[in-house]
Every structure is written in structure tokens, then in C-alpha cells.
Short mmCIF file of C-alpha atoms in Angstrom, two decimals:
data_model
loop_
_atom_site.label_atom_id
_atom_site.label_comp_id
_atom_site.label_asym_id
_atom_site.label_seq_id
_atom_site.Cartn_x
_atom_site.Cartn_y
_atom_site.Cartn_z
CA UNK A 2 19.14 17.44 6.18
CA UNK A 3 15.99 16.51 8.12
CA UNK A 4 12.69 15.50 6.53
CA UNK A 5 11.27 18.94 7.37
CA UNK A 6 14.03 20.66 5.39
CA UNK A 7 13.68 18.51 2.30
CA UNK A 8 12.23 20.00 -0.90
CA UNK A 9 8.48 19.50 -1.14
CA UNK A 10 6.29 18.94 -4.17
CA UNK A 11 3.72 21.42 -5.40
CA UNK A 12 0.10 20.60 -4.67
CA UNK A 13 -0.72 19.06 -8.04
CA UNK A 14 -4.13 19.63 -9.67
CA UNK A 15 -6.37 16.57 -10.24
CA UNK A 16 -5.35 16.01 -13.86
CA UNK A 17 -1.65 15.86 -13.00
CA UNK A 18 -1.74 13.73 -9.87
CA UNK A 19 0.11 10.42 -9.75
CA UNK A 20 -0.75 6.85 -8.84
CA UNK A 21 1.70 6.05 -6.05
CA UNK A 22 2.49 2.50 -4.95
CA UNK A 23 3.95 2.58 -1.46
CA UNK A 24 6.02 -0.44 -0.44
CA UNK A 25 6.14 -1.01 3.31
CA UNK A 26 8.22 -4.12 2.62
CA UNK A 27 9.42 -6.23 -0.29
CA UNK A 28 9.51 -9.37 1.86
CA UNK A 29 6.95 -12.06 1.02
CA UNK A 30 6.14 -15.38 2.67
CA UNK A 31 4.75 -16.84 -0.57
CA UNK A 32 6.78 -18.18 -3.50
CA UNK A 33 4.19 -18.14 -6.27
CA UNK A 34 5.65 -19.59 -9.51
CA UNK A 35 4.41 -16.64 -11.62
CA UNK A 36 6.15 -14.09 -9.36
CA UNK A 37 9.83 -13.05 -9.14
CA UNK A 38 9.71 -13.80 -5.40
CA UNK A 39 9.85 -17.51 -6.26
CA UNK A 40 13.25 -17.05 -7.87
CA UNK A 41 14.87 -14.42 -5.66
CA UNK A 42 17.75 -16.76 -4.80
CA UNK A 43 18.47 -17.63 -8.44
CA UNK A 44 18.05 -16.59 -12.06
CA UNK A 45 14.65 -15.35 -13.19
CA UNK A 46 13.12 -17.54 -15.95
CA UNK A 47 12.42 -14.47 -18.09
CA UNK A 48 16.01 -13.24 -17.95
CA UNK A 49 15.71 -9.94 -16.09
CA UNK A 50 17.26 -9.93 -12.58
CA UNK A 51 15.54 -9.73 -9.22
CA UNK A 52 18.20 -9.38 -6.54
CA UNK A 53 17.05 -6.26 -4.68
CA UNK A 54 17.85 -6.10 -0.97
CA UNK A 55 14.88 -6.85 1.27
CA UNK A 56 13.74 -4.80 4.24
CA UNK A 57 11.03 -2.80 6.00
CA UNK A 58 10.12 0.87 5.52
CA UNK A 59 11.26 3.04 8.43
CA UNK A 60 9.09 5.55 10.29
CA UNK A 61 11.14 8.39 8.75
CA UNK A 62 10.62 7.26 5.16
CA UNK A 63 6.93 6.58 5.75
CA UNK A 64 6.35 10.05 7.24
CA UNK A 65 8.08 11.65 4.28
CA UNK A 66 6.14 9.49 1.80
CA UNK A 67 2.81 10.35 3.41
CA UNK A 68 3.55 14.10 3.39
CA UNK A 69 4.50 13.97 -0.29
CA UNK A 70 1.51 11.78 -1.19
CA UNK A 71 -0.82 14.43 0.18
CA UNK A 72 0.60 16.86 -2.38
CA UNK A 73 0.95 14.71 -5.51
CA UNK A 74 -1.13 11.51 -5.31
CA UNK A 75 -4.57 10.80 -6.69
CA UNK A 76 -4.38 7.21 -5.42
CA UNK A 77 -2.00 5.49 -3.03
CA UNK A 78 -1.75 1.72 -3.24
CA UNK A 79 -0.30 0.22 -0.07
CA UNK A 80 1.80 -2.36 -1.82
CA UNK A 81 4.30 -2.48 -4.67
CA UNK A 82 6.19 -5.71 -4.12
CA UNK A 83 6.09 -8.04 -1.13
CA UNK A 84 3.34 -8.85 1.35
CA UNK A 85 2.58 -5.60 3.17
CA UNK A 86 0.91 -7.21 6.20
CA UNK A 87 4.33 -8.54 7.24
CA UNK A 88 5.37 -5.04 8.29
CA UNK A 89 5.18 -4.88 12.10
CA UNK A 90 3.51 -1.45 11.96
CA UNK A 91 1.01 -2.34 9.24
CA UNK A 92 -2.09 -1.45 11.27
CA UNK A 93 -0.57 1.79 12.57
CA UNK A 94 0.45 2.84 9.05
CA UNK A 95 -3.07 2.25 7.76
CA UNK A 96 -4.64 4.28 10.55
CA UNK A 97 -2.14 7.09 9.93
CA UNK A 98 -3.70 7.48 6.47
CA UNK A 99 -7.27 7.74 7.74
CA UNK A 100 -7.41 11.50 7.10
CA UNK A 101 -6.11 11.98 3.58
CA UNK A 102 -6.55 13.82 0.28
CA UNK A 103 -6.05 10.71 -1.90
CA UNK A 104 -7.85 7.42 -2.51
CA UNK A 105 -6.34 4.53 -0.59
CA UNK A 106 -6.10 0.98 -1.93
CA UNK A 107 -4.37 -2.07 -0.52
CA UNK A 108 -3.30 -5.46 -1.76
CA UNK A 109 -2.67 -8.63 0.25
CA UNK A 110 -2.39 -12.38 -0.19
CA UNK A 111 -4.35 -12.67 3.10
CA UNK A 112 -1.90 -15.15 4.61
CA UNK A 113 -1.07 -13.07 7.70
CA UNK A 114 -4.28 -11.00 7.93
CA UNK A 115 -5.73 -10.84 11.46
CA UNK A 116 -8.90 -9.57 13.13
CA UNK A 117 -7.09 -6.31 13.93
CA UNK A 118 -6.22 -5.78 10.26
CA UNK A 119 -9.82 -6.30 9.13
CA UNK A 120 -10.89 -3.69 11.68
CA UNK A 121 -8.17 -1.32 10.47
CA UNK A 122 -9.37 -1.59 6.86
CA UNK A 123 -12.75 -0.32 8.03
CA UNK A 124 -11.39 2.28 10.47
CA UNK A 125 -9.04 3.70 7.82
CA UNK A 126 -11.92 3.88 5.32
CA UNK A 127 -9.88 2.10 2.65
CA UNK A 128 -11.32 2.82 -0.79
CA UNK A 129 -10.51 -0.58 -2.30
CA UNK A 130 -9.37 -3.83 -0.66
CA UNK A 131 -7.65 -6.17 -3.15
CA UNK A 132 -7.44 -9.80 -2.06
CA UNK A 133 -5.26 -12.11 -4.17
CA UNK A 134 -6.40 -15.75 -4.14
CA UNK A 135 -5.82 -17.24 -7.62
CA UNK A 136 -7.48 -20.58 -6.78
CA UNK A 137 -10.54 -22.07 -5.12
CA UNK A 138 -9.51 -25.73 -4.65
CA UNK A 139 -6.72 -26.81 -2.25
CA UNK A 140 -4.74 -28.75 -4.85
CA UNK A 141 -4.50 -25.82 -7.23
CA UNK A 142 -3.93 -23.33 -4.41
CA UNK A 143 -0.98 -25.34 -3.10
CA UNK A 144 0.53 -25.31 -6.59
CA UNK A 145 -0.13 -21.64 -7.37
CA UNK A 146 0.27 -20.13 -3.89
CA UNK A 147 2.89 -21.98 -1.78
CA UNK A 148 3.80 -20.44 1.58
CA UNK A 149 2.90 -20.16 5.24
CA UNK A 150 -0.64 -19.16 6.24
CA UNK A 151 -1.92 -18.01 9.63
CA UNK A 152 -5.48 -17.80 10.92
CA UNK A 153 -7.25 -14.63 12.07
CA UNK A 154 -5.73 -15.02 15.55
CA UNK A 155 -2.21 -15.20 14.10
CA UNK A 156 -1.64 -18.93 14.56
CA UNK A 157 0.13 -20.94 11.84
CA UNK A 158 -2.27 -23.43 10.24
CA UNK A 159 -1.25 -26.89 8.95
CA UNK A 160 -0.67 -27.42 5.24
CA UNK A 161 -4.06 -29.04 4.66
CA UNK A 162 -5.91 -26.01 6.11
CA UNK A 163 -4.12 -23.23 4.21
CA UNK A 164 -6.89 -22.47 1.72
CA UNK A 165 -9.67 -23.10 4.24
CA UNK A 166 -8.11 -20.50 6.55
CA UNK A 167 -8.03 -17.92 3.76
CA UNK A 168 -11.62 -18.71 2.77
CA UNK A 169 -12.67 -18.11 6.38
CA UNK A 170 -10.99 -14.70 6.29
CA UNK A 171 -12.61 -13.64 3.02
CA UNK A 172 -16.03 -14.90 4.06
CA UNK A 173 -15.74 -13.17 7.44
CA UNK A 174 -14.74 -9.95 5.69
CA UNK A 175 -17.46 -10.03 3.02
CA UNK A 176 -20.10 -10.84 5.64
CA UNK A 177 -19.32 -7.66 7.58
CA UNK A 178 -21.96 -5.05 6.81
CA UNK A 179 -19.26 -2.37 7.09
CA UNK A 180 -16.69 -4.03 4.84
CA UNK A 181 -15.03 -1.76 2.32
CA UNK A 182 -15.33 -2.21 -1.50
CA UNK A 183 -13.41 -5.36 -2.33
CA UNK A 184 -11.76 -6.89 -5.39
CA UNK A 185 -11.04 -10.62 -5.40
CA UNK A 186 -8.08 -11.21 -7.70
CA UNK A 187 -7.55 -14.32 -9.80
CA UNK A 188 -4.33 -14.20 -11.86
CA UNK A 189 -4.88 -16.36 -14.94
CA UNK A 190 -1.80 -18.53 -15.32
CA UNK A 191 -0.81 -22.05 -16.35
CA UNK A 192 -0.81 -23.03 -12.68
CA UNK A 193 -4.56 -22.53 -12.19
CA UNK A 194 -6.07 -23.52 -15.52
CA UNK A 195 -9.52 -24.99 -15.01
CA UNK A 196 -10.30 -22.97 -11.87
CA UNK A 197 -11.98 -20.02 -13.62
CA UNK A 198 -15.61 -21.15 -13.46
CA UNK A 199 -15.24 -22.80 -10.04
CA UNK A 200 -13.82 -19.57 -8.61
CA UNK A 201 -16.75 -17.53 -9.93
CA UNK A 202 -19.32 -20.07 -8.73
CA UNK A 203 -17.85 -19.95 -5.25
CA UNK A 204 -17.37 -16.21 -4.79
CA UNK A 205 -19.97 -14.33 -6.85
CA UNK A 206 -22.87 -15.23 -4.49
CA UNK A 207 -20.88 -13.88 -1.55
CA UNK A 208 -20.11 -10.46 -3.03
CA UNK A 209 -21.73 -7.22 -1.92
CA UNK A 210 -22.96 -4.51 -4.30
CA UNK A 211 -19.56 -2.74 -4.36
CA UNK A 212 -17.45 -5.90 -4.68
CA UNK A 213 -16.21 -7.69 -7.79
CA UNK A 214 -13.88 -10.39 -9.10
CA UNK A 215 -10.98 -9.44 -11.36
CA UNK A 216 -9.66 -12.26 -13.54
CA UNK A 217 -6.29 -10.75 -14.39
CA UNK A 218 -3.83 -11.63 -17.14
CA UNK A 219 -0.52 -12.98 -15.80
CA UNK A 220 2.43 -10.62 -16.40
CA UNK A 221 6.17 -11.24 -16.53
CA UNK A 222 7.16 -8.32 -14.27
CA UNK A 223 9.36 -6.75 -16.90
CA UNK A 224 10.61 -10.05 -18.29
CA UNK A 225 11.54 -11.68 -14.98
CA UNK A 226 9.13 -14.62 -15.07
CA UNK A 227 7.80 -16.68 -17.98
CA UNK A 228 4.48 -18.43 -18.61
CA UNK A 229 4.40 -19.20 -22.32
CA UNK A 230 1.13 -21.12 -22.09
CA UNK A 231 -0.95 -18.02 -21.29
CA UNK A 232 1.41 -15.09 -21.79
CA UNK A 233 0.23 -12.34 -24.16
CA UNK A 234 2.11 -9.47 -25.79
CA UNK A 235 1.27 -5.93 -24.72
CA UNK A 236 2.61 -2.37 -24.81
CA UNK A 237 4.21 -0.20 -22.15
CA UNK A 238 1.84 2.34 -20.60
CA UNK A 239 3.63 3.39 -17.41
CA UNK A 240 4.08 7.07 -18.30
CA UNK A 241 0.55 7.33 -19.67
CA UNK A 242 -0.86 5.93 -16.40
CA UNK A 243 1.36 8.29 -14.33
CA UNK A 244 2.67 5.45 -12.19
CA UNK A 245 5.29 6.05 -9.53
CA UNK A 246 6.42 3.35 -7.14
CA UNK A 247 8.32 3.93 -3.91
CA UNK A 248 10.34 1.10 -2.45
CA UNK A 249 10.82 0.53 1.28
CA UNK A 250 13.96 2.70 1.25
CA UNK A 251 12.25 5.67 -0.42
CA UNK A 252 13.58 5.18 -3.95
CA UNK A 253 11.21 5.96 -6.85
CA UNK A 254 10.62 4.25 -10.19
CA UNK A 255 8.11 5.20 -12.92
CA UNK A 256 7.28 1.54 -13.67
CA UNK A 257 4.87 -0.61 -11.65
CA UNK A 258 6.62 -3.74 -13.04
CA UNK A 259 10.13 -2.59 -12.10
CA UNK A 260 10.38 -4.87 -9.06
CA UNK A 261 14.19 -4.64 -9.03
CA UNK A 262 14.10 -0.82 -9.15
CA UNK A 263 16.38 -0.76 -12.21
CA UNK A 264 14.70 2.45 -13.46
CA UNK A 265 15.33 4.28 -10.20
CA UNK A 266 14.73 8.04 -10.41
CA UNK A 267 16.25 8.92 -7.04
CA UNK A 268 15.21 9.02 -3.41
CA UNK A 269 12.37 10.87 -1.74
CA UNK A 270 14.80 11.39 1.13
CA UNK A 271 16.85 13.64 -1.18
CA UNK A 272 14.25 15.41 -3.32
CA UNK A 273 10.50 15.76 -3.84
CA UNK A 274 8.38 13.29 -5.80
CA UNK A 275 7.45 16.06 -8.23
CA UNK A 276 11.09 16.99 -8.91
CA UNK A 277 12.14 13.37 -9.36
CA UNK A 278 9.22 12.41 -11.62
CA UNK A 279 9.79 15.45 -13.86
CA UNK A 280 13.57 15.68 -13.51
CA UNK A 281 16.44 15.09 -15.93
CA UNK A 282 16.69 11.36 -15.18
CA UNK A 283 12.95 10.91 -15.81
CA UNK A 284 13.14 12.90 -19.05
CA UNK A 285 15.93 10.61 -20.33
CA UNK A 286 13.99 7.50 -19.36
CA UNK A 287 10.89 8.65 -21.24
CA UNK A 288 12.87 8.23 -24.44
CA UNK A 289 14.36 4.86 -23.48
CA UNK A 290 11.63 2.90 -21.74
CA UNK A 291 9.11 0.63 -23.42
CA UNK A 292 8.89 -3.06 -24.24
CA UNK A 293 11.97 -4.20 -26.13
CA UNK A 294 13.99 -1.12 -25.24
CA UNK A 295 17.72 -1.26 -24.71
CA UNK A 296 17.67 -0.91 -20.92
CA UNK A 297 16.80 -3.27 -18.07
CA UNK A 298 14.08 -4.42 -17.56
CA UNK A 299 12.58 -3.12 -20.81
CA UNK A 300 14.85 -5.28 -22.97
CA UNK A 301 13.20 -8.46 -21.67
CA UNK A 302 9.68 -7.04 -21.21
CA UNK A 303 7.15 -8.00 -23.88
CA UNK A 304 3.81 -7.67 -22.11
CA UNK A 305 3.89 -4.29 -20.35
CA UNK A 306 0.61 -3.91 -18.50
CA UNK A 307 -1.44 -6.11 -20.79
CA UNK A 308 -4.99 -5.70 -19.48
CA UNK A 309 -6.68 -6.68 -22.76
CA UNK A 310 -7.70 -10.11 -21.48
CA UNK A 311 -8.74 -9.04 -17.99
CA UNK A 312 -12.29 -9.97 -16.95
CA UNK A 313 -14.46 -8.21 -14.36
CA UNK A 314 -17.32 -10.12 -12.72
CA UNK A 315 -19.88 -8.91 -10.20
CA UNK A 316 -23.17 -10.05 -8.70
CA UNK A 317 -24.90 -8.57 -11.75
CA UNK A 318 -23.48 -11.45 -13.81
CA UNK A 319 -24.87 -13.94 -11.33
CA UNK A 320 -28.30 -12.31 -11.48
CA UNK A 321 -28.23 -12.27 -15.29
CA UNK A 322 -27.29 -15.96 -15.38
CA UNK A 323 -30.36 -16.80 -13.36
#
């Protein structure tokens, strides 16, 4: 059956639309200690497995995903797991979403971002650019964010220039008068304790009126990683938030922390997003999912999406401090 013959979703009204995370790839060049990617060749510290096959989304799956997103999505986040800028067609995929019915967000660790990608973020009129940094000093960055970094021209930089290269990218981006609304992300973990105030001092003066810093609570990705020093208990909210994630092969899961796709609903290459999200498998999962449930990864998940300790900072805070 071709993509054109596949079942299609209804055009959902605003109150029923989903938040779709679209994974161009689950490959990542970083091995951050608070992320399952750091342990993909061994056991996860939190107990839940991460051994999913890695790859890149094909043109066929992307075309199908985009057609379905037009019908069901309120927001599409370009990124579920992995570093999306590693996909060889990253710029082309962004520009293909320029005319759309949904809000478009993206997430990147900036390591492979180039001049062409910055231009594409503007040309595609991205609604929110999320840049994950997690540190502001080289020593802490090397501990929290190990992995190869390239400059804006695509050249690999030496170890001692990794953070400086990323700072140049962020500063170049924020200095553009046409830059899109931007969130600088700082994941609060035991690997970057003490960086909080330094991070804010460095970045708040550089933000535009639509930009902000999110200091985000570290999560265990469904009980895969562990950070007892700062970890906090939370409750599952994936059905309430109407999450649906699509991996690079087109499989769907209702959980944004299900990085191993253990709660797989089926494939968009077999059925519509609407049918899968409201189908028999999804109905059964609604009664089984939740922190501490009997299925993987719920059995090892204790934090869900714990946003209770998240902090949002903008230039207004800087002005008030003065």
C-alpha cells in the first residue's frame, strides 16, 4: 500500500489536536550523563532499557508524517530523541514545513549547527527555537555535555574550544534582528551544580523580548537514568498533555519519555495517527500507564514530567534586579 492509499486522520478541532514530537534521527553525538544516550551500549542506571535501533527518517516516512501532522497536530516539535541536526536533510525538512497549520518548535544541542541552519530557522518561521546548553563554564560543560562540536562552517573544533564555539553560535543567533523566539535550556542536574547564577548572568543581557531561559528539572526518561542528588518525584501526565511521539521509522508512542518506544501504538505507515492514538492498543495503555505501573518503562518511572521545580527567566528579571 502506498502512502497515498493509507488511512488518513480527520482534521481535528483545536481542542483535540495533539503535540507531536517528530524524530528525524535518534543518533546523538553527545553522551550527557543525565541522558540514556550515555548508556546505550550498556545497562541504564535507572533500570529501564535503552537498546532501540538507531537510524534516520526516510523521505517516505517524513512525507507521511507531515501530511498527518497537518490534520492532527497543534504543535510539532522537531526532535524526540537524538540530535536532529545530524540528519543529512535537516535544512530541507525544515523548509518543507514553512507552510503549515501547526506551530513548529525545534530542539538542538547546537554542536553541528551551521550558518545554513540558522538561516533555515528564520526562513521556516520556526515558532520556538530551543537551545540546550546546561553550562556556562568550560569545565562544567565538558563534564555535563561531552561530545564532538563543530563551528558554524562545519569544522570540528578542538576540545578546549567546544563551549566557546557554541557560545559564538548562540550569540550570533541572538544578535540577528530576525531571530525567532528562543529558549535557552539549562537542565538542573548534579553535573552542573553551581552554574545556575553564572548562566543567568551571562545570558539574560543577551536575550531579546521574545527569548527566555528555562531552568529545567532533570528527568529519568522513564527510569532509565538516575540522579539522586536532584531527582524529584512527579506524576504521569502524558495523556493529559496529548503527547504523541513518532520515531524515525514512523512508530508512535503516547509518552514523551518513552525513548525506547516500549509503549508503541503502531506505525503511521500502516494507519493514521488519529486511529492509532484512539485505537484499542491506546485504550488498553490508558489503564496501565503511569509512574509505578506494571509495564515498561512505567515500572521504573517515578518522576513523570515533573515541571514543579522548573524556572523561567527573561530580561524582565534582569531589569527588575537593576
